[in-house]
């Protein structure tokens, strides 16, 4: 499973566990989603980068392509890899609102950790490519 699939699986597991439990074979489903996301990132990255400007230096091109990749990944994460806000679990009515805030904060911390791991793995995969 690629980093996009891992990110999506962890995001669904932590923010929409009831819907995650409904997926018949999460490993296969998130592997396929990860592959589809990787393809979409590649397509979107090239669209966002656009054609090479005349006179662009090597470092400028690297910066432009890296920026378009990061932007494409952000778009794909929001559109494909995270559960729709309508299916994310909310605290029950009988729960203390403060505990809900604490849970939300913990979920945000967890998603930030997942995102950092995702970026680290992406950078490592990029560095390992020939």
Short mmCIF file of N, CA and C in Angstrom, two decimals:
data_model
loop_
_atom_site.label_atom_id
_atom_site.label_comp_id
_atom_site.label_asym_id
_atom_site.label_seq_id
_atom_site.Cartn_x
_atom_site.Cartn_y
_atom_site.Cartn_z
N UNK A 1 0.86 -1.18 0.00
CA UNK A 1 0.00 0.00 0.00
C UNK A 1 0.90 1.24 0.00
N UNK A 2 0.58 2.18 -0.88
CA UNK A 2 1.39 3.40 -0.95
C UNK A 2 1.01 4.38 0.17
N UNK A 3 1.72 5.49 0.23
CA UNK A 3 1.51 6.45 1.32
C UNK A 3 0.13 7.09 1.27
N UNK A 4 -0.43 7.25 0.09
CA UNK A 4 -1.77 7.83 -0.01
C UNK A 4 -2.80 6.87 0.58
N UNK A 5 -2.66 5.59 0.28
CA UNK A 5 -3.56 4.59 0.84
C UNK A 5 -3.45 4.51 2.35
N UNK A 6 -2.22 4.56 2.86
CA UNK A 6 -2.00 4.52 4.31
C UNK A 6 -2.63 5.74 4.98
N UNK A 7 -2.42 6.90 4.37
CA UNK A 7 -2.99 8.13 4.93
C UNK A 7 -4.51 8.02 4.99
N UNK A 8 -5.12 7.59 3.88
CA UNK A 8 -6.58 7.49 3.81
C UNK A 8 -7.10 6.49 4.83
N UNK A 9 -6.44 5.34 4.93
CA UNK A 9 -6.91 4.31 5.86
C UNK A 9 -6.88 4.83 7.30
N UNK A 10 -5.81 5.47 7.66
CA UNK A 10 -5.72 5.99 9.04
C UNK A 10 -6.71 7.12 9.27
N UNK A 11 -6.90 7.97 8.28
CA UNK A 11 -7.87 9.07 8.42
C UNK A 11 -9.28 8.52 8.61
N UNK A 12 -9.65 7.52 7.82
CA UNK A 12 -10.99 6.93 7.94
C UNK A 12 -11.12 6.19 9.27
N UNK A 13 -10.07 5.48 9.67
CA UNK A 13 -10.12 4.71 10.91
C UNK A 13 -10.33 5.63 12.12
N UNK A 14 -9.70 6.80 12.10
CA UNK A 14 -9.77 7.68 13.27
C UNK A 14 -10.95 8.63 13.25
N UNK A 15 -11.37 9.08 12.07
CA UNK A 15 -12.44 10.09 12.03
C UNK A 15 -13.81 9.55 11.66
N UNK A 16 -13.85 8.36 11.06
CA UNK A 16 -15.15 7.77 10.69
C UNK A 16 -15.11 6.25 10.92
N UNK A 17 -14.91 5.84 12.18
CA UNK A 17 -14.74 4.40 12.44
C UNK A 17 -15.96 3.56 12.06
N UNK A 18 -17.16 4.09 12.19
CA UNK A 18 -18.36 3.31 11.84
C UNK A 18 -18.37 3.01 10.34
N UNK A 19 -18.06 3.99 9.51
CA UNK A 19 -18.01 3.78 8.07
C UNK A 19 -16.82 2.91 7.68
N UNK A 20 -15.71 3.07 8.38
CA UNK A 20 -14.53 2.25 8.12
C UNK A 20 -14.88 0.77 8.35
N UNK A 21 -15.65 0.51 9.40
CA UNK A 21 -16.03 -0.88 9.72
C UNK A 21 -16.91 -1.50 8.64
N UNK A 22 -17.57 -0.69 7.83
CA UNK A 22 -18.44 -1.20 6.77
C UNK A 22 -17.68 -1.62 5.51
N UNK A 23 -16.42 -1.25 5.41
CA UNK A 23 -15.62 -1.59 4.23
C UNK A 23 -15.27 -3.08 4.32
N UNK A 24 -15.68 -3.90 3.33
CA UNK A 24 -15.49 -5.35 3.41
C UNK A 24 -14.03 -5.77 3.55
N UNK A 25 -13.14 -5.24 2.74
CA UNK A 25 -11.72 -5.58 2.81
C UNK A 25 -10.91 -4.28 2.76
N UNK A 26 -10.69 -3.67 3.93
CA UNK A 26 -10.02 -2.36 3.95
C UNK A 26 -8.66 -2.35 3.25
N UNK A 27 -7.90 -3.42 3.40
CA UNK A 27 -6.56 -3.46 2.80
C UNK A 27 -6.65 -3.28 1.28
N UNK A 28 -7.51 -4.05 0.65
CA UNK A 28 -7.66 -3.98 -0.81
C UNK A 28 -8.25 -2.63 -1.22
N UNK A 29 -9.27 -2.19 -0.48
CA UNK A 29 -9.95 -0.94 -0.83
C UNK A 29 -9.00 0.25 -0.75
N UNK A 30 -8.22 0.33 0.34
CA UNK A 30 -7.32 1.47 0.49
C UNK A 30 -6.10 1.36 -0.42
N UNK A 31 -5.69 0.14 -0.77
CA UNK A 31 -4.62 0.00 -1.77
C UNK A 31 -5.08 0.59 -3.11
N UNK A 32 -6.29 0.22 -3.52
CA UNK A 32 -6.83 0.73 -4.78
C UNK A 32 -7.02 2.24 -4.73
N UNK A 33 -7.53 2.73 -3.61
CA UNK A 33 -7.72 4.18 -3.44
C UNK A 33 -6.37 4.90 -3.50
N UNK A 34 -5.36 4.32 -2.86
CA UNK A 34 -4.02 4.92 -2.89
C UNK A 34 -3.45 5.01 -4.29
N UNK A 35 -3.63 3.95 -5.07
CA UNK A 35 -3.15 3.95 -6.46
C UNK A 35 -3.89 5.00 -7.29
N UNK A 36 -5.19 5.06 -7.11
CA UNK A 36 -5.99 6.06 -7.83
C UNK A 36 -5.57 7.47 -7.44
N UNK A 37 -5.31 7.67 -6.14
CA UNK A 37 -4.88 8.99 -5.66
C UNK A 37 -3.52 9.36 -6.24
N UNK A 38 -2.60 8.39 -6.29
CA UNK A 38 -1.27 8.66 -6.84
C UNK A 38 -1.37 9.08 -8.31
N UNK A 39 -2.22 8.40 -9.04
CA UNK A 39 -2.43 8.75 -10.45
C UNK A 39 -3.01 10.16 -10.56
N UNK A 40 -3.98 10.47 -9.74
CA UNK A 40 -4.62 11.79 -9.78
C UNK A 40 -3.63 12.88 -9.39
N UNK A 41 -2.78 12.62 -8.39
CA UNK A 41 -1.76 13.60 -8.00
C UNK A 41 -0.85 13.89 -9.18
N UNK A 42 -0.42 12.85 -9.89
CA UNK A 42 0.45 13.05 -11.04
C UNK A 42 -0.20 13.89 -12.13
N UNK A 43 -1.47 13.59 -12.42
CA UNK A 43 -2.18 14.35 -13.45
C UNK A 43 -2.37 15.80 -13.02
N UNK A 44 -2.84 15.97 -11.79
CA UNK A 44 -3.13 17.31 -11.29
C UNK A 44 -1.85 18.14 -11.15
N UNK A 45 -0.77 17.49 -10.75
CA UNK A 45 0.51 18.18 -10.60
C UNK A 45 0.93 18.81 -11.93
N UNK A 46 0.80 18.04 -13.00
CA UNK A 46 1.21 18.56 -14.31
C UNK A 46 0.29 19.67 -14.78
N UNK A 47 -1.01 19.55 -14.49
CA UNK A 47 -1.95 20.62 -14.83
C UNK A 47 -1.60 21.90 -14.09
N UNK A 48 -1.32 21.77 -12.79
CA UNK A 48 -1.02 22.94 -11.97
C UNK A 48 0.32 23.56 -12.34
N UNK A 49 1.30 22.72 -12.70
CA UNK A 49 2.63 23.23 -13.03
C UNK A 49 2.61 24.01 -14.34
N UNK A 50 1.81 23.55 -15.28
CA UNK A 50 1.75 24.23 -16.57
C UNK A 50 3.01 24.02 -17.38
N UNK A 51 3.11 24.71 -18.52
CA UNK A 51 4.29 24.56 -19.38
C UNK A 51 5.51 25.26 -18.76
N UNK A 52 6.67 24.83 -19.22
CA UNK A 52 7.92 25.45 -18.75
C UNK A 52 8.02 26.87 -19.29
N UNK A 53 8.17 27.85 -18.40
CA UNK A 53 8.36 29.22 -18.87
C UNK A 53 9.71 29.38 -19.58
N UNK A 54 9.75 30.23 -20.55
CA UNK A 54 11.00 30.51 -21.27
C UNK A 54 12.00 31.11 -20.28
N UNK A 55 13.22 30.61 -20.32
CA UNK A 55 14.27 31.15 -19.47
C UNK A 55 14.25 30.62 -18.04
N UNK A 56 13.40 29.65 -17.75
CA UNK A 56 13.32 29.11 -16.38
C UNK A 56 14.59 28.32 -16.08
N UNK A 57 15.18 28.58 -14.92
CA UNK A 57 16.38 27.84 -14.52
C UNK A 57 15.97 26.48 -13.94
N UNK A 58 16.97 25.63 -13.77
CA UNK A 58 16.73 24.30 -13.20
C UNK A 58 16.10 24.41 -11.82
N UNK A 59 16.66 25.23 -10.96
CA UNK A 59 16.14 25.36 -9.60
C UNK A 59 14.74 25.95 -9.58
N UNK A 60 14.47 26.87 -10.47
CA UNK A 60 13.12 27.43 -10.56
C UNK A 60 12.12 26.34 -10.97
N UNK A 61 12.54 25.49 -11.90
CA UNK A 61 11.66 24.41 -12.35
C UNK A 61 11.41 23.42 -11.21
N UNK A 62 12.46 23.06 -10.50
CA UNK A 62 12.30 22.15 -9.36
C UNK A 62 11.34 22.75 -8.34
N UNK A 63 11.49 24.02 -8.05
CA UNK A 63 10.59 24.68 -7.10
C UNK A 63 9.16 24.70 -7.60
N UNK A 64 8.97 25.00 -8.88
CA UNK A 64 7.62 25.04 -9.46
C UNK A 64 6.97 23.66 -9.42
N UNK A 65 7.74 22.63 -9.78
CA UNK A 65 7.19 21.27 -9.78
C UNK A 65 6.90 20.78 -8.36
N UNK A 66 7.79 21.09 -7.42
CA UNK A 66 7.54 20.70 -6.03
C UNK A 66 6.30 21.39 -5.48
N UNK A 67 6.15 22.67 -5.78
CA UNK A 67 4.98 23.41 -5.31
C UNK A 67 3.70 22.85 -5.91
N UNK A 68 3.74 22.51 -7.20
CA UNK A 68 2.53 21.96 -7.83
C UNK A 68 2.22 20.57 -7.28
N UNK A 69 3.24 19.80 -6.94
CA UNK A 69 3.00 18.47 -6.35
C UNK A 69 2.36 18.61 -4.97
N UNK A 70 2.88 19.51 -4.16
CA UNK A 70 2.31 19.71 -2.82
C UNK A 70 0.88 20.20 -2.91
N UNK A 71 0.61 21.09 -3.84
CA UNK A 71 -0.75 21.60 -4.02
C UNK A 71 -1.67 20.47 -4.50
N UNK A 72 -1.19 19.66 -5.43
CA UNK A 72 -1.99 18.53 -5.93
C UNK A 72 -2.28 17.54 -4.82
N UNK A 73 -1.29 17.25 -3.98
CA UNK A 73 -1.50 16.33 -2.86
C UNK A 73 -2.53 16.88 -1.87
N UNK A 74 -2.47 18.17 -1.62
CA UNK A 74 -3.43 18.79 -0.71
C UNK A 74 -4.85 18.66 -1.27
N UNK A 75 -5.01 18.89 -2.55
CA UNK A 75 -6.33 18.79 -3.19
C UNK A 75 -6.83 17.35 -3.14
N UNK A 76 -5.96 16.41 -3.49
CA UNK A 76 -6.36 14.99 -3.50
C UNK A 76 -6.68 14.51 -2.10
N UNK A 77 -5.91 14.93 -1.10
CA UNK A 77 -6.21 14.54 0.29
C UNK A 77 -7.61 14.99 0.67
N UNK A 78 -7.94 16.23 0.33
CA UNK A 78 -9.26 16.77 0.70
C UNK A 78 -10.38 16.11 -0.09
N UNK A 79 -10.16 15.85 -1.37
CA UNK A 79 -11.23 15.34 -2.23
C UNK A 79 -11.38 13.82 -2.19
N UNK A 80 -10.27 13.10 -2.00
CA UNK A 80 -10.33 11.65 -2.16
C UNK A 80 -9.98 10.85 -0.91
N UNK A 81 -9.12 11.37 -0.05
CA UNK A 81 -8.52 10.53 0.98
C UNK A 81 -9.11 10.69 2.38
N UNK A 82 -9.89 11.72 2.60
CA UNK A 82 -10.49 11.90 3.92
C UNK A 82 -12.00 11.75 3.83
N UNK A 83 -12.61 11.24 4.90
CA UNK A 83 -14.06 11.06 4.87
C UNK A 83 -14.78 12.40 4.74
N UNK A 84 -15.92 12.36 4.10
CA UNK A 84 -16.77 13.54 3.99
C UNK A 84 -17.14 14.00 5.40
N UNK A 85 -17.16 15.30 5.65
CA UNK A 85 -17.50 15.77 7.00
C UNK A 85 -18.85 15.26 7.51
N UNK A 86 -19.76 14.93 6.62
CA UNK A 86 -21.08 14.46 7.05
C UNK A 86 -21.04 13.07 7.68
N UNK A 87 -19.98 12.29 7.42
CA UNK A 87 -19.90 10.95 8.01
C UNK A 87 -18.94 10.88 9.18
N UNK A 88 -18.26 11.95 9.46
CA UNK A 88 -17.34 11.95 10.61
C UNK A 88 -18.15 11.90 11.88
N UNK A 89 -17.64 11.16 12.84
CA UNK A 89 -18.37 10.99 14.09
C UNK A 89 -18.29 12.25 14.94
N UNK A 90 -19.42 12.61 15.48
CA UNK A 90 -19.53 13.75 16.39
C UNK A 90 -19.81 13.21 17.78
N UNK A 91 -19.46 13.96 18.83
CA UNK A 91 -19.77 13.50 20.18
C UNK A 91 -21.28 13.41 20.38
N UNK A 92 -21.70 12.43 21.18
CA UNK A 92 -23.11 12.25 21.46
C UNK A 92 -23.67 13.39 22.29
N UNK A 93 -25.01 13.49 22.33
CA UNK A 93 -25.66 14.58 23.06
C UNK A 93 -25.42 14.51 24.56
N UNK A 94 -25.25 13.28 25.06
CA UNK A 94 -25.07 13.13 26.50
C UNK A 94 -23.64 13.40 26.95
N UNK A 95 -22.74 13.60 26.00
CA UNK A 95 -21.34 13.86 26.34
C UNK A 95 -21.13 15.33 26.68
N UNK A 96 -20.19 15.56 27.56
CA UNK A 96 -19.80 16.90 27.94
C UNK A 96 -19.13 17.58 26.74
N UNK A 97 -19.55 18.79 26.38
CA UNK A 97 -18.93 19.47 25.22
C UNK A 97 -17.42 19.62 25.36
N UNK A 98 -16.97 19.80 26.59
CA UNK A 98 -15.53 19.94 26.80
C UNK A 98 -14.80 18.66 26.41
N UNK A 99 -15.40 17.49 26.73
CA UNK A 99 -14.74 16.24 26.37
C UNK A 99 -14.73 16.08 24.85
N UNK A 100 -15.77 16.58 24.18
CA UNK A 100 -15.80 16.55 22.72
C UNK A 100 -14.69 17.40 22.13
N UNK A 101 -14.43 18.54 22.75
CA UNK A 101 -13.35 19.41 22.29
C UNK A 101 -12.01 18.70 22.47
N UNK A 102 -11.86 18.02 23.61
CA UNK A 102 -10.62 17.30 23.86
C UNK A 102 -10.43 16.19 22.84
N UNK A 103 -11.52 15.47 22.52
CA UNK A 103 -11.43 14.41 21.52
C UNK A 103 -11.09 14.99 20.15
N UNK A 104 -11.70 16.10 19.81
CA UNK A 104 -11.42 16.74 18.53
C UNK A 104 -9.96 17.16 18.45
N UNK A 105 -9.46 17.72 19.54
CA UNK A 105 -8.06 18.12 19.58
C UNK A 105 -7.16 16.90 19.40
N UNK A 106 -7.49 15.81 20.06
CA UNK A 106 -6.69 14.59 19.93
C UNK A 106 -6.74 14.06 18.49
N UNK A 107 -7.93 14.11 17.87
CA UNK A 107 -8.05 13.67 16.48
C UNK A 107 -7.22 14.56 15.56
N UNK A 108 -7.23 15.85 15.83
CA UNK A 108 -6.44 16.77 15.01
C UNK A 108 -4.95 16.49 15.17
N UNK A 109 -4.54 16.22 16.40
CA UNK A 109 -3.14 15.88 16.64
C UNK A 109 -2.77 14.61 15.89
N UNK A 110 -3.66 13.62 15.94
CA UNK A 110 -3.41 12.36 15.26
C UNK A 110 -3.34 12.56 13.74
N UNK A 111 -4.26 13.34 13.19
CA UNK A 111 -4.23 13.61 11.75
C UNK A 111 -2.97 14.38 11.35
N UNK A 112 -2.54 15.30 12.19
CA UNK A 112 -1.29 16.02 11.92
C UNK A 112 -0.11 15.07 11.93
N UNK A 113 -0.11 14.12 12.88
CA UNK A 113 0.96 13.13 12.94
C UNK A 113 0.94 12.27 11.67
N UNK A 114 -0.26 11.84 11.27
CA UNK A 114 -0.40 11.03 10.06
C UNK A 114 0.10 11.81 8.85
N UNK A 115 -0.26 13.08 8.78
CA UNK A 115 0.16 13.92 7.65
C UNK A 115 1.68 14.08 7.62
N UNK A 116 2.29 14.30 8.79
CA UNK A 116 3.76 14.41 8.84
C UNK A 116 4.41 13.11 8.39
N UNK A 117 3.88 11.96 8.86
CA UNK A 117 4.40 10.67 8.43
C UNK A 117 4.25 10.50 6.93
N UNK A 118 3.10 10.92 6.42
CA UNK A 118 2.82 10.85 4.99
C UNK A 118 3.86 11.66 4.21
N UNK A 119 4.13 12.88 4.65
CA UNK A 119 5.11 13.72 3.97
C UNK A 119 6.50 13.11 4.03
N UNK A 120 6.86 12.55 5.19
CA UNK A 120 8.16 11.90 5.33
C UNK A 120 8.28 10.71 4.38
N UNK A 121 7.23 9.88 4.33
CA UNK A 121 7.26 8.72 3.44
C UNK A 121 7.29 9.15 1.98
N UNK A 122 6.56 10.19 1.64
CA UNK A 122 6.56 10.68 0.25
C UNK A 122 7.95 11.17 -0.13
N UNK A 123 8.58 11.91 0.77
CA UNK A 123 9.92 12.41 0.49
C UNK A 123 10.91 11.26 0.35
N UNK A 124 10.74 10.24 1.19
CA UNK A 124 11.63 9.09 1.12
C UNK A 124 11.42 8.33 -0.19
N UNK A 125 10.17 8.12 -0.59
CA UNK A 125 9.89 7.45 -1.86
C UNK A 125 10.45 8.26 -3.03
N UNK A 126 10.30 9.56 -2.97
CA UNK A 126 10.81 10.44 -4.04
C UNK A 126 12.33 10.33 -4.13
N UNK A 127 13.00 10.26 -2.97
CA UNK A 127 14.45 10.18 -2.95
C UNK A 127 14.94 8.82 -3.47
N UNK A 128 14.13 7.78 -3.31
CA UNK A 128 14.53 6.44 -3.73
C UNK A 128 14.30 6.18 -5.21
N UNK A 129 13.52 7.05 -5.87
CA UNK A 129 13.25 6.87 -7.30
C UNK A 129 14.52 7.14 -8.10
N UNK A 130 14.73 6.35 -9.17
CA UNK A 130 15.95 6.56 -9.99
C UNK A 130 15.88 7.80 -10.82
#
